[in-house]
Amino acid sequence: MAALGWDECDVILITGDAYIDHPSFGMALVGRMLEAHGFRVGILSQPDWQSAEPFRALGKPRLYFGITAGNMDSLVNRYTSDRKIRSDDAYTPNAEPGKRPDRAVTVYAQRAREAYPGTTIVIGSIEASLRRIAHYDYWSDKVRRSVLPDSKADILLFGNAERALVALTHRLAGGEPIDAIRDLRGTAFMVKPGWRPSEQWQEIDSLALDRPGRIDTHADPYAMEASAAAPKPAADGAQPVRIVPPAARLAARRADRAHSVIRLPSYEQVKGDAVLYAHASRVFHLESNPGNARAMVQCHGEGPGARDVWINPPPIPLTTPEMDFVFDRPYARAPHPTYGSARIPAWDMIKFSINIMRGCFGGCTFCSITEHEGRIIQSRSHASIINEIEEIRDKSPDFKGHITDLGGPTANMYRMACKSKAIEENCRRLSCVYPGICENLNTDHSSLIELYRKARAVPGIKRITIGSGLRYDLAVRSPEYVKELVTHHVSGLLKIAPEHTEENTLSKMMKPGIGAYEEFRQMFEKFSAQAGKKQHLVPYFIAAHPGTTDEDMLNLALWLKKYNFRLDQVQTFLPTPMALATTMYHSRKNPLKKVSADSEGVETARSGKVRKLHKAFLRWHDPENWPTLREGLIHMGRGDLIGNGPHCLVPRQQPARVLAAGAPASAAAARRPAVDKRPVGAPPARKGCNSAPKRASTKGR
Ligand code: SF4
């Protein structure tokens, strides 16, 4: 601060991550945005939370402390899907674990308040964003309050918050008190029960809203054109039909929606009633389109201490020039120099990758990206992206010419959007691609193809690979895109996420059927052969997703065996805060449909034993899983799949070396043969199920 000639900071940002000045790290992005608006920004990275003293390191901020857990929810960061503590932290120098507290937003907010009582506290990031209403918390296995009452923050900014943050900071700098700033989109705060911004506002009970047969009445953007003049009443007093111009009806409806707040069941109600929890989750997700979302309110507490959590509608997506402004800031593109030569895995992973867009309209129920970034795609311009490639080339000392990603939440949604702004603003669907690709969705890949070609032509760039996941159901709409991708941007393996093969599960995930995967696979193999390349798809699957039965997992395992997939990396469903699949996990109800006590139930693997069995099906080839699978198959009445015949999933006998794995001296050696090092998707060394997989060459099919 002394070097900068500052006597104080306007804003002090606190983060649970190491500080890396790169637009993939939220704190850097927010700091650079505020700096561009003339504010003096200090950053406290991974402060020791055991006392308030480290929170005084930069003094008291003139305007506020801005607090985040970092790029991830602190509990997702620290614990596995089996609730075990991870041994490392990718966002910390040398991957050292334990550098941030659990529920970091709450802990940091309390310490900052303790350091400087009365200071304004603003919270944000994915942890605050996805815990803004009462939510099921997998790690404590209970419904928790909104993070607002726990942190006692003055305001919460959710989603990508640049717009709200800049406006908030200017207004605070202009002398407006924090509790007078109640009109910013993308913000949430605590108010007294019954508070309204003005008399104009009406409250709607969510239970009245989510009634059978329909969710709500929406404006019809295709309504017929109106006559220019309003008709006069007939002489006999009869009233003629009056056609209201569509624009006027839309404006009236918008005005209504702009002054409506939906009251969700209270924290106390959803905590004790799984059906009400599922109902609240459903209503919450239906109010996610910035074009028509209404404010929501949820009471926390009872009696005189009760308070409402008020949630304004989500932020308006950034335009392309605004996205460019955010990404074109003068980032150092490096970790803070105080880390010296320490390795930060998250930085190693993204330092040569480029984020070309935000948002996702897929709506996969196990993922919270849509809840955080929204489903309207926000894309950067070609010029801004090419400029970043040149920056990496010119300023990164260890860059060797390989750009490791041109992506985002979904690599091939770049520039995709609804064909009509009016339709988009009135749309209430949770996904543009489920149950099928919406006829209003523009799936044109030409701008992305053009971007790839421009990027390859940048002098000094030797290779560009696409590391982000793809929507293959969209990709097959453009064989030219698949050809471009396969010919130039795959380095042997391409990650792809069917997530499951069974309709029962896919319908709960809101994912396309496995037929779309097959269509993509055929295109992938055809264009790989044309390019003279031996390349493989790496499919990802989720075990124990809500809606998945033991039979579904068995069918998936048989599909994997049929296509000779021996997966190294598999994942078990992790119920993250606010995801729709988490609602299924907790409530055993399907919030994709109207929820009632009698509505569709969702079978969910919750016990460790069943989750372990489901995971074992994904690694059916691993001898260490065979005892679990044998037990499971017998329990399912499918003992016919145990044995040495070609139709069997697991052999009857355990390999000798795995049997000996319990002996300490031989444990490591015993495990070795069970690990298949070949590329995923490559054929097994030996077909059939009468022996353990053999170590094989890397020769693919
Ligand atoms: S493409 Fe279809 S689902 Fe997506 S916003 Fe437009 S109308 Fe809605």
mmCIF file of C-alpha atoms in Angstrom, residues 50 55 79 96 272 278 410-411 413 463 470 473 490 495 520 549 560 627 662 700:
data_model
loop_
_atom_site.group_PDB
_atom_site.id
_atom_site.type_symbol
_atom_site.label_atom_id
_atom_site.label_comp_id
_atom_site.label_asym_id
_atom_site.label_seq_id
_atom_site.Cartn_x
_atom_site.Cartn_y
_atom_site.Cartn_z
ATOM 1 C CA GLN A 50 -7.995 -18.712 13.864
ATOM 2 C CA PHE A 55 -7.983 -9.657 8.805
ATOM 3 C CA TYR A 79 -14.294 -33.515 0.969
ATOM 4 C CA GLU A 96 -1.264 -28.010 0.728
ATOM 5 C CA GLY A 272 -38.987 -30.517 8.411
ATOM 6 C CA ALA A 278 -38.762 -30.187 -3.227
ATOM 7 C CA THR A 410 -19.615 -26.391 -22.468
ATOM 8 C CA ALA A 411 -17.084 -25.950 -25.257
ATOM 9 C CA MET A 413 -22.215 -23.601 -26.864
ATOM 10 C CA ARG A 463 -1.382 -26.775 -31.201
ATOM 11 C CA LEU A 470 -18.842 -30.959 -25.320
ATOM 12 C CA ASP A 473 -26.093 -33.906 -29.212
ATOM 13 C CA VAL A 490 -8.043 -33.651 -30.177
ATOM 14 C CA LYS A 495 -13.548 -36.365 -22.922
ATOM 15 C CA PHE A 520 -21.343 -38.736 -32.234
ATOM 16 C CA THR A 549 -31.451 -48.537 -9.639
ATOM 17 C CA LEU A 560 -19.178 -50.777 -20.866
ATOM 18 C CA PRO A 627 -16.187 -59.273 -4.401
ATOM 19 C CA GLY A 662 -4.057 -57.836 2.551
ATOM 20 C CA GLY A 700 -6.138 -48.763 -29.569
#
